[in-house]
Amino acid sequence: MNTGTSICDPSAPAGAASATGSFRLQVAAVIEETADARSLVLDVPRELRERFRYKPGQFLSVRVPCAGQLLTRCYSMASSPLCDPQPKITVKRVAGGRVSNWMNQQVQVGDWLEVLPPAGHFCLAADADEQRPLVLFAGGSGITPVFSILQSVLHAGHRPVTLVYANRDEASVIFKEPLQQLARTHEQRLEVLHLLDSVQGFVTPTQVRQLLRLRRGGEYFICGPAPFMDTVESTLLALGEPRQAIHVERFASPPDPRPPVQNSSPPAPAQPCQSLTVELDGQSHTLAWRPGETLLQSCRAAGLEVPASCEEGICGACMCRVEQGRTRLASNAVLSAQELADGWTLACQSHADAPLVRVRFPD
Ligand SMILES: Cc1cc2nc3c(=O)[nH]c(=O)nc-3n(C[C@H](O)[C@H](O)[C@H](O)COP(=O)(O)OP(=O)(O)OC[C@H]3O[C@@H](n4cnc5c(N)ncnc54)[C@H](O)[C@@H]3O)c2cc1C
């Protein structure tokens, strides 16, 4: 692992995008949160403020050189765009994890990181019902996007909020003090329920049912380890909560980049696409889906700025829905079986598989 003061080209100008669309941001502060998690506050220069404007719940993708490869990892912003002047990411060590341990051990104030602009859909709807309770479920490092949403809602809205926050033990609770402070300041609106594996064991469907007894009919956000998320999500669905009211963010690393294969060409599409229609920002565009290209590449070639971030099928920033025809995914670490069945796909990994394809990007 490169351990210099700059992990990206130090001679590159700070405000300019690299060939892959990333920017250099300097680490303005490092906050040790727990024994195995720390926050990095990033300095976004004036000329990049618009580019790095974000919604509560979104993430940044960081590119880190490691053993001759460039590894991309997503980190949700734990800061609130309404309360904090600069974005802050919080990274928890993963056993054997390369980037998370490097971020915790090596990164210092003044270092430069290679960062892609904010992305992601784990966000409140712009027209959310102000009367509707918000129920947030976080496990471990899954608190990061949830904390951003929580602070923002308390700052700007009126909705009652419940946070159910599961951790291994008390020492591993990230943001313990800020949460206590928020609960004191907003005692009429915020309820924080801590669950500790060391006390209650892992969260069970029965516990989730009990927690939800007085908190039904809300909007739910879930982020944490996969078994925690699965338990909460399946219990909510079994209780009859509508799928559209449940938002999930799954943390995972993308597969390592594969070395380029000489003289290889992309796999031929099962069915080439003759006409591609893209619904984006309320407008309809008809374009060519060039053979061998991904949906994202064809959109870009036609000059369409569709949302994207990691471009490795891991972050979900380029999620869109296939409304006509069919596509084939080269790689997918983010969409659930249900989302695939509902027609969702990832533009960065989608290849054409029907003569006529129409896709819609969410607003
Ligand atoms: C949208 C999104 C938001 C996220 N936000 C956050 C956040 O706010 N905070 C946070 O801490 N994390 C977050 N993550 C997770 C983060 O992106 C990384 O996945 C995490 O930090 C682990 O990366 P790593 O490089 O340390 O681990 P990796 O090196 O990718 O390893 C991950 C696991 O795989 C194992 N492993 C690695 N290589 C191999 C191999 N060759 N064979 C077998 N096993 C292997 C490791 O031992 C480890 O257990 C987020 C992820 C997503 C998708």
Short mmCIF file of C-alpha atoms and ligand atoms in Angstrom, two decimals:
data_model
loop_
_atom_site.label_atom_id
_atom_site.label_comp_id
_atom_site.label_asym_id
_atom_site.label_seq_id
_atom_site.Cartn_x
_atom_site.Cartn_y
_atom_site.Cartn_z
CA MET A 1 0.00 0.00 0.00
CA ASN A 2 1.22 3.47 -0.88
CA THR A 3 1.75 5.39 2.33
CA GLY A 4 2.94 8.78 1.07
CA THR A 5 1.31 12.07 2.00
CA SER A 6 -0.60 12.04 -1.27
CA ILE A 7 -2.30 8.96 -2.63
CA CYS A 8 -3.02 10.61 -5.96
CA ASP A 9 -0.86 12.54 -8.40
CA PRO A 10 0.33 15.51 -6.30
CA SER A 11 1.09 17.56 -9.41
CA ALA A 12 -2.51 17.39 -10.69
CA PRO A 13 -4.44 20.66 -10.19
CA ALA A 14 -6.85 20.40 -7.24
CA GLY A 15 -10.01 21.57 -9.04
CA ALA A 16 -9.61 19.49 -12.22
CA ALA A 17 -11.18 16.11 -12.91
CA SER A 18 -8.91 13.19 -13.73
CA ALA A 19 -9.46 11.13 -16.88
CA THR A 20 -11.77 8.88 -14.85
CA GLY A 21 -13.84 11.75 -13.44
CA SER A 22 -12.29 11.83 -9.96
CA PHE A 23 -11.02 14.91 -8.11
CA ARG A 24 -8.31 15.47 -5.51
CA LEU A 25 -9.62 16.49 -2.11
CA GLN A 26 -7.46 17.27 0.90
CA VAL A 27 -8.11 15.79 4.32
CA ALA A 28 -8.92 18.75 6.57
CA ALA A 29 -9.42 16.84 9.85
CA VAL A 30 -9.24 13.32 11.23
CA ILE A 31 -11.52 12.35 14.13
CA GLU A 32 -10.91 9.10 15.99
CA GLU A 33 -14.48 7.91 16.67
CA THR A 34 -13.87 4.49 18.28
CA ALA A 35 -10.97 2.04 18.48
CA ASP A 36 -11.75 0.83 14.96
CA ALA A 37 -13.45 3.75 13.20
CA ARG A 38 -12.39 7.24 12.28
CA SER A 39 -13.87 10.13 10.37
CA LEU A 40 -12.13 12.13 7.65
CA VAL A 41 -13.36 15.65 6.98
CA LEU A 42 -12.64 16.64 3.39
CA ASP A 43 -11.85 20.11 2.19
CA VAL A 44 -13.89 20.86 -0.92
CA PRO A 45 -12.40 23.92 -2.67
CA ARG A 46 -14.77 26.68 -3.75
CA GLU A 47 -14.59 25.71 -7.43
CA LEU A 48 -15.79 22.17 -6.64
CA ARG A 49 -18.59 23.05 -4.19
CA GLU A 50 -21.33 22.65 -6.81
CA ARG A 51 -19.86 19.37 -8.07
CA PHE A 52 -19.70 18.01 -4.50
CA ARG A 53 -23.14 19.19 -3.38
CA TYR A 54 -24.85 16.16 -1.81
CA LYS A 55 -28.09 14.88 -0.36
CA PRO A 56 -28.26 13.32 3.11
CA GLY A 57 -27.64 9.58 2.67
CA GLN A 58 -25.35 9.83 -0.37
CA PHE A 59 -21.78 8.55 -0.57
CA LEU A 60 -18.40 9.41 -2.08
CA SER A 61 -16.23 6.88 -3.90
CA VAL A 62 -12.53 6.97 -3.00
CA ARG A 63 -9.84 5.50 -5.24
CA VAL A 64 -6.81 4.13 -3.45
CA PRO A 65 -3.71 2.63 -5.06
CA CYS A 66 -2.96 -0.74 -3.50
CA ALA A 67 -0.38 -3.30 -4.65
CA GLY A 68 -0.37 -1.99 -8.21
CA GLN A 69 -4.17 -1.75 -8.48
CA LEU A 70 -6.56 1.14 -8.05
CA LEU A 71 -9.23 0.04 -5.57
CA THR A 72 -12.52 1.94 -5.46
CA ARG A 73 -14.44 2.03 -2.19
CA CYS A 74 -17.66 3.89 -1.39
CA TYR A 75 -18.03 5.78 1.89
CA SER A 76 -21.30 7.40 2.90
CA MET A 77 -21.17 10.90 4.21
CA ALA A 78 -21.93 11.00 7.91
CA SER A 79 -22.14 14.78 7.77
CA SER A 80 -25.27 16.73 6.92
CA PRO A 81 -25.24 19.16 3.99
CA LEU A 82 -27.52 21.38 6.12
CA CYS A 83 -25.43 21.42 9.29
CA ASP A 84 -21.79 20.82 8.32
CA PRO A 85 -19.60 23.07 6.20
CA GLN A 86 -17.56 20.18 4.76
CA PRO A 87 -18.36 16.54 3.94
CA LYS A 88 -17.21 13.92 6.42
CA ILE A 89 -16.83 10.21 5.77
CA THR A 90 -16.48 7.66 8.55
CA VAL A 91 -14.55 4.46 7.89
CA LYS A 92 -14.75 1.40 10.09
CA ARG A 93 -12.01 -1.20 9.90
CA VAL A 94 -12.99 -4.49 8.26
CA ALA A 95 -10.95 -7.55 9.33
CA GLY A 96 -8.47 -8.18 6.51
CA GLY A 97 -9.84 -5.20 4.58
CA ARG A 98 -7.27 -3.29 2.57
CA VAL A 99 -8.70 0.19 2.13
CA SER A 100 -10.55 0.51 5.47
CA ASN A 101 -7.43 -0.41 7.44
CA TRP A 102 -5.28 1.88 5.36
CA MET A 103 -7.72 4.75 5.89
CA ASN A 104 -7.63 4.10 9.64
CA GLN A 105 -3.86 3.65 9.92
CA GLN A 106 -2.22 5.86 7.36
CA VAL A 107 -4.32 8.83 6.28
CA GLN A 108 -3.38 12.10 7.98
CA VAL A 109 -4.50 15.70 7.93
CA GLY A 110 -3.13 17.35 4.77
CA ASP A 111 -3.14 14.14 2.69
CA TRP A 112 -4.89 14.17 -0.68
CA LEU A 113 -7.49 11.59 -1.67
CA GLU A 114 -8.80 10.78 -5.12
CA VAL A 115 -12.57 11.10 -4.81
CA LEU A 116 -15.55 10.77 -7.17
CA PRO A 117 -18.47 13.19 -6.72
CA PRO A 118 -21.44 12.27 -4.48
CA ALA A 119 -23.89 9.63 -5.66
CA GLY A 120 -26.54 7.27 -4.36
CA HIS A 121 -30.28 6.87 -3.87
CA PHE A 122 -30.50 6.14 -0.13
CA CYS A 123 -32.16 9.49 0.37
CA LEU A 124 -35.37 11.09 1.55
CA ALA A 125 -37.84 11.97 -1.19
CA ALA A 126 -37.95 15.71 -1.87
CA ASP A 127 -41.74 15.64 -1.34
CA ALA A 128 -41.72 13.44 1.78
CA ASP A 129 -44.82 13.68 3.98
CA GLU A 130 -43.84 15.80 7.00
CA GLN A 131 -46.33 13.96 9.21
CA ARG A 132 -44.98 10.52 8.43
CA PRO A 133 -42.70 9.07 11.12
CA LEU A 134 -39.19 8.15 10.10
CA VAL A 135 -37.79 4.89 11.47
CA LEU A 136 -34.05 4.46 10.97
CA PHE A 137 -32.28 1.12 11.50
CA ALA A 138 -28.48 1.22 11.63
CA GLY A 139 -25.95 -1.48 12.47
CA GLY A 140 -22.26 -0.67 13.11
CA SER A 141 -20.78 1.48 10.34
CA GLY A 142 -24.25 1.57 8.75
CA ILE A 143 -24.87 4.55 11.01
CA THR A 144 -23.03 6.84 8.55
CA PRO A 145 -25.76 7.61 5.97
CA VAL A 146 -28.41 7.25 8.66
CA PHE A 147 -26.70 9.88 10.82
CA SER A 148 -26.63 12.27 7.87
CA ILE A 149 -30.36 11.76 7.27
CA LEU A 150 -31.12 12.04 10.98
CA GLN A 151 -29.27 15.33 11.49
CA SER A 152 -30.78 16.83 8.35
CA VAL A 153 -34.36 15.89 9.23
CA LEU A 154 -34.00 17.22 12.76
CA HIS A 155 -32.48 20.41 11.44
CA ALA A 156 -34.99 21.17 8.72
CA GLY A 157 -38.19 19.18 9.21
CA HIS A 158 -40.84 18.30 11.78
CA ARG A 159 -41.05 14.54 11.40
CA PRO A 160 -40.86 12.33 14.45
CA VAL A 161 -37.81 10.07 14.22
CA THR A 162 -36.88 6.76 15.84
CA LEU A 163 -33.32 5.47 15.49
CA VAL A 164 -32.70 1.80 16.26
CA TYR A 165 -28.94 1.40 16.42
CA ALA A 166 -27.32 -2.03 16.83
CA ASN A 167 -23.67 -2.52 17.79
CA ARG A 168 -21.32 -5.21 19.02
CA ASP A 169 -20.83 -3.55 22.42
CA GLU A 170 -20.88 -0.10 23.97
CA ALA A 171 -17.28 0.72 23.04
CA SER A 172 -18.04 0.26 19.34
CA VAL A 173 -20.92 2.76 19.18
CA ILE A 174 -19.94 5.43 16.63
CA PHE A 175 -21.34 8.95 17.29
CA LYS A 176 -22.49 8.02 20.82
CA GLU A 177 -22.10 11.54 22.20
CA PRO A 178 -23.54 13.49 19.26
CA LEU A 179 -26.54 11.14 19.38
CA GLN A 180 -27.05 11.80 23.10
CA GLN A 181 -26.85 15.51 22.38
CA LEU A 182 -29.41 15.28 19.55
CA ALA A 183 -31.75 13.22 21.76
CA ARG A 184 -31.56 15.92 24.46
CA THR A 185 -32.08 18.80 22.02
CA HIS A 186 -34.97 17.11 20.20
CA GLU A 187 -36.53 15.10 23.02
CA GLN A 188 -40.06 15.60 21.63
CA ARG A 189 -39.15 14.28 18.20
CA LEU A 190 -36.25 11.86 18.51
CA GLU A 191 -36.05 8.50 20.20
CA VAL A 192 -32.76 6.56 20.12
CA LEU A 193 -32.88 2.85 20.94
CA HIS A 194 -29.52 1.13 21.33
CA LEU A 195 -29.19 -2.63 20.87
CA LEU A 196 -25.94 -4.33 21.86
CA ASP A 197 -24.95 -7.83 20.71
CA SER A 198 -23.06 -8.19 24.00
CA VAL A 199 -26.35 -7.72 25.90
CA GLN A 200 -29.27 -8.83 23.68
CA GLY A 201 -27.41 -10.99 21.12
CA PHE A 202 -28.01 -10.44 17.40
CA VAL A 203 -31.25 -8.72 16.43
CA THR A 204 -34.14 -11.16 15.90
CA PRO A 205 -37.47 -10.80 14.05
CA THR A 206 -39.26 -10.93 17.42
CA GLN A 207 -37.25 -7.94 18.69
CA VAL A 208 -37.94 -6.02 15.49
CA ARG A 209 -41.68 -6.75 15.83
CA GLN A 210 -41.64 -5.53 19.42
CA LEU A 211 -39.75 -2.38 18.48
CA LEU A 212 -42.25 -1.66 15.73
CA ARG A 213 -45.38 -2.22 17.80
CA LEU A 214 -45.94 1.51 18.26
CA ARG A 215 -44.04 2.65 15.19
CA ARG A 216 -45.93 1.37 12.16
CA GLY A 217 -46.87 3.18 8.98
CA GLY A 218 -43.59 5.07 8.74
CA GLU A 219 -40.83 5.42 6.21
CA TYR A 220 -37.90 3.09 6.93
CA PHE A 221 -34.18 3.37 6.21
CA ILE A 222 -31.96 0.36 6.88
CA CYS A 223 -28.15 0.15 6.70
CA GLY A 224 -25.80 -2.29 8.43
CA PRO A 225 -24.38 -5.81 8.20
CA ALA A 226 -26.24 -8.06 5.75
CA PRO A 227 -27.90 -10.37 8.37
CA PHE A 228 -29.13 -7.34 10.37
CA MET A 229 -30.56 -5.74 7.24
CA ASP A 230 -32.20 -8.96 6.07
CA THR A 231 -33.86 -9.49 9.47
CA VAL A 232 -35.23 -5.95 9.62
CA GLU A 233 -36.35 -5.82 5.99
CA SER A 234 -38.06 -9.21 5.97
CA THR A 235 -39.84 -8.43 9.26
CA LEU A 236 -41.11 -5.12 7.92
CA LEU A 237 -42.41 -6.83 4.79
CA ALA A 238 -44.00 -9.63 6.83
CA LEU A 239 -45.77 -6.97 8.90
CA GLY A 240 -47.27 -5.64 5.68
CA GLU A 241 -45.22 -2.45 5.35
CA PRO A 242 -45.12 -1.47 1.65
CA ARG A 243 -41.87 -2.11 -0.18
CA GLN A 244 -41.73 1.51 -1.41
CA ALA A 245 -41.57 2.68 2.22
CA ILE A 246 -38.40 0.66 2.88
CA HIS A 247 -35.02 2.03 1.76
CA VAL A 248 -31.88 -0.10 2.05
CA GLU A 249 -28.18 0.62 1.55
CA ARG A 250 -25.86 -2.38 1.36
CA PHE A 251 -22.17 -1.89 2.11
CA ALA A 252 -19.79 -4.06 0.09
CA SER A 253 -16.52 -3.88 -1.82
CA PRO A 254 -16.41 -4.33 -5.59
CA PRO A 255 -14.42 -7.20 -7.06
CA ASP A 256 -10.79 -6.28 -7.69
CA PRO A 257 -10.13 -4.85 -11.15
CA ARG A 258 -9.16 -7.55 -13.62
CA PRO A 259 -5.91 -7.16 -15.55
CA PRO A 260 -6.64 -6.17 -19.17
CA VAL A 261 -6.63 -9.15 -21.56
CA GLN A 262 -4.72 -8.55 -24.80
CA ASN A 263 -6.71 -8.68 -28.06
CA SER A 264 -9.97 -9.40 -26.28
CA SER A 265 -13.22 -7.83 -27.38
CA PRO A 266 -16.32 -7.38 -25.21
CA PRO A 267 -18.82 -10.25 -25.31
CA ALA A 268 -21.27 -9.95 -28.18
CA PRO A 269 -24.75 -9.00 -27.03
CA ALA A 270 -27.27 -11.84 -27.04
CA GLN A 271 -29.49 -9.50 -29.04
CA PRO A 272 -28.16 -6.22 -30.38
CA CYS A 273 -30.29 -3.20 -29.65
CA GLN A 274 -31.57 -1.21 -32.64
CA SER A 275 -33.19 1.55 -30.66
CA LEU A 276 -32.53 2.73 -27.14
CA THR A 277 -34.79 5.24 -25.41
CA VAL A 278 -33.55 6.87 -22.22
CA GLU A 279 -35.92 8.76 -19.91
CA LEU A 280 -33.83 11.18 -17.89
CA ASP A 281 -34.87 14.27 -15.90
CA GLY A 282 -38.34 14.23 -17.45
CA GLN A 283 -37.03 14.11 -21.03
CA SER A 284 -36.96 11.29 -23.54
CA HIS A 285 -33.86 10.64 -25.68
CA THR A 286 -33.54 8.12 -28.49
CA LEU A 287 -30.00 6.98 -29.18
CA ALA A 288 -27.88 4.18 -30.53
CA TRP A 289 -26.73 1.39 -28.22
CA ARG A 290 -23.40 0.59 -29.77
CA PRO A 291 -22.52 -3.14 -29.81
CA GLY A 292 -20.28 -4.21 -26.91
CA GLU A 293 -20.84 -1.00 -24.97
CA THR A 294 -22.54 -0.70 -21.64
CA LEU A 295 -25.66 1.38 -21.30
CA LEU A 296 -23.60 4.00 -19.46
CA GLN A 297 -21.01 4.18 -22.25
CA SER A 298 -23.69 4.58 -24.92
CA CYS A 299 -25.45 7.31 -22.92
CA ARG A 300 -22.18 9.19 -22.52
CA ALA A 301 -21.30 8.78 -26.19
CA ALA A 302 -24.63 10.47 -26.97
CA GLY A 303 -23.80 13.32 -24.59
CA LEU A 304 -26.26 12.29 -21.86
CA GLU A 305 -25.10 12.95 -18.31
CA VAL A 306 -26.57 10.01 -16.46
CA PRO A 307 -25.74 9.42 -12.77
CA ALA A 308 -22.79 7.09 -12.11
CA SER A 309 -20.01 6.64 -9.61
CA CYS A 310 -17.96 3.48 -9.00
CA GLU A 311 -18.67 2.02 -12.48
CA GLU A 312 -17.99 -1.44 -11.07
CA GLY A 313 -21.53 -2.59 -10.29
CA ILE A 314 -21.19 -2.04 -6.57
CA CYS A 315 -22.57 1.34 -5.55
CA GLY A 316 -25.95 1.54 -7.30
CA ALA A 317 -25.51 5.19 -8.30
CA CYS A 318 -26.44 4.38 -11.94
CA MET A 319 -29.55 2.34 -11.09
CA CYS A 320 -32.28 2.68 -13.68
CA ARG A 321 -35.38 0.73 -14.62
CA VAL A 322 -35.84 -1.24 -17.82
CA GLU A 323 -39.36 -0.40 -19.01
CA GLN A 324 -39.18 -2.10 -22.39
CA GLY A 325 -36.95 -4.86 -23.73
CA ARG A 326 -34.23 -6.57 -21.74
CA THR A 327 -30.63 -5.99 -20.61
CA ARG A 328 -27.93 -8.29 -19.31
CA LEU A 329 -25.76 -7.45 -16.30
CA ALA A 330 -22.04 -8.21 -16.49
CA SER A 331 -21.68 -7.79 -12.72
CA ASN A 332 -24.01 -6.91 -9.86
CA ALA A 333 -23.19 -6.62 -6.17
CA VAL A 334 -25.97 -4.25 -5.22
CA LEU A 335 -29.37 -5.11 -6.72
CA SER A 336 -31.49 -7.63 -4.82
CA ALA A 337 -33.43 -10.45 -6.53
CA GLN A 338 -36.60 -8.43 -5.98
CA GLU A 339 -35.10 -5.29 -7.56
CA LEU A 340 -33.95 -7.33 -10.56
CA ALA A 341 -37.44 -8.81 -10.85
CA ASP A 342 -38.86 -5.28 -10.69
CA GLY A 343 -36.77 -4.34 -13.74
CA TRP A 344 -33.93 -2.43 -12.07
CA THR A 345 -30.53 -2.57 -13.67
CA LEU A 346 -27.12 -0.87 -13.39
CA ALA A 347 -26.21 1.30 -16.37
CA CYS A 348 -22.47 0.71 -15.86
CA GLN A 349 -22.88 -3.08 -16.17
CA SER A 350 -25.84 -3.37 -18.56
CA HIS A 351 -25.51 -4.81 -22.03
CA ALA A 352 -28.31 -4.86 -24.58
CA ASP A 353 -30.37 -8.02 -24.91
CA ALA A 354 -33.36 -6.93 -27.02
CA PRO A 355 -33.88 -4.98 -30.25
CA LEU A 356 -35.90 -2.22 -28.52
CA VAL A 357 -34.93 -1.05 -25.06
CA ARG A 358 -36.39 1.77 -23.00
CA VAL A 359 -34.91 2.68 -19.60
CA ARG A 360 -35.86 5.32 -17.04
CA PHE A 361 -33.49 6.92 -14.55
CA PRO A 362 -35.14 7.88 -11.25
CA ASP A 363 -35.56 11.62 -10.53
C1 LIG B 1 -22.76 2.63 -1.02
C2 LIG B 1 -21.74 2.20 0.01
C3 LIG B 1 -21.47 3.00 1.10
C4 LIG B 1 -20.53 2.59 2.06
N1 LIG B 1 -20.29 3.40 3.13
C5 LIG B 1 -19.42 3.02 4.09
C6 LIG B 1 -19.19 3.84 5.24
O1 LIG B 1 -19.76 4.91 5.39
N2 LIG B 1 -18.29 3.42 6.17
C7 LIG B 1 -17.63 2.22 6.04
O2 LIG B 1 -16.82 1.89 6.93
N3 LIG B 1 -17.84 1.42 4.95
C8 LIG B 1 -18.70 1.79 3.99
N4 LIG B 1 -18.89 1.01 2.87
C9 LIG B 1 -18.08 -0.23 2.73
C10 LIG B 1 -16.73 0.15 2.06
O3 LIG B 1 -16.95 0.61 0.75
C11 LIG B 1 -15.76 -1.06 1.96
O4 LIG B 1 -16.46 -2.15 1.40
C12 LIG B 1 -15.18 -1.42 3.30
O5 LIG B 1 -14.46 -0.33 3.87
C13 LIG B 1 -14.20 -2.63 3.16
O6 LIG B 1 -13.22 -2.29 2.21
P1 LIG B 1 -11.73 -2.86 2.36
O7 LIG B 1 -10.95 -2.48 1.18
O8 LIG B 1 -11.17 -2.50 3.70
O9 LIG B 1 -11.98 -4.41 2.40
P2 LIG B 1 -11.63 -5.45 1.22
O10 LIG B 1 -10.16 -5.52 1.01
O11 LIG B 1 -12.50 -5.18 0.08
O12 LIG B 1 -12.08 -6.78 1.96
C14 LIG B 1 -13.46 -6.98 2.35
C15 LIG B 1 -13.55 -8.36 2.98
O13 LIG B 1 -13.21 -9.34 2.01
C16 LIG B 1 -12.10 -10.09 2.48
N5 LIG B 1 -11.20 -10.27 1.33
C17 LIG B 1 -10.48 -9.31 0.71
N6 LIG B 1 -9.80 -9.83 -0.32
C18 LIG B 1 -10.11 -11.15 -0.33
C19 LIG B 1 -9.73 -12.23 -1.15
N7 LIG B 1 -8.88 -12.10 -2.17
N8 LIG B 1 -10.25 -13.45 -0.86
C20 LIG B 1 -11.11 -13.61 0.18
N9 LIG B 1 -11.50 -12.62 0.98
C21 LIG B 1 -11.01 -11.43 0.72
C22 LIG B 1 -11.44 -9.26 3.58
O14 LIG B 1 -10.77 -10.08 4.53
C23 LIG B 1 -12.60 -8.57 4.16
O15 LIG B 1 -13.24 -9.36 5.12
C24 LIG B 1 -19.83 1.37 1.91
C25 LIG B 1 -20.09 0.57 0.79
C26 LIG B 1 -21.04 0.97 -0.15
C27 LIG B 1 -21.31 0.10 -1.35
#
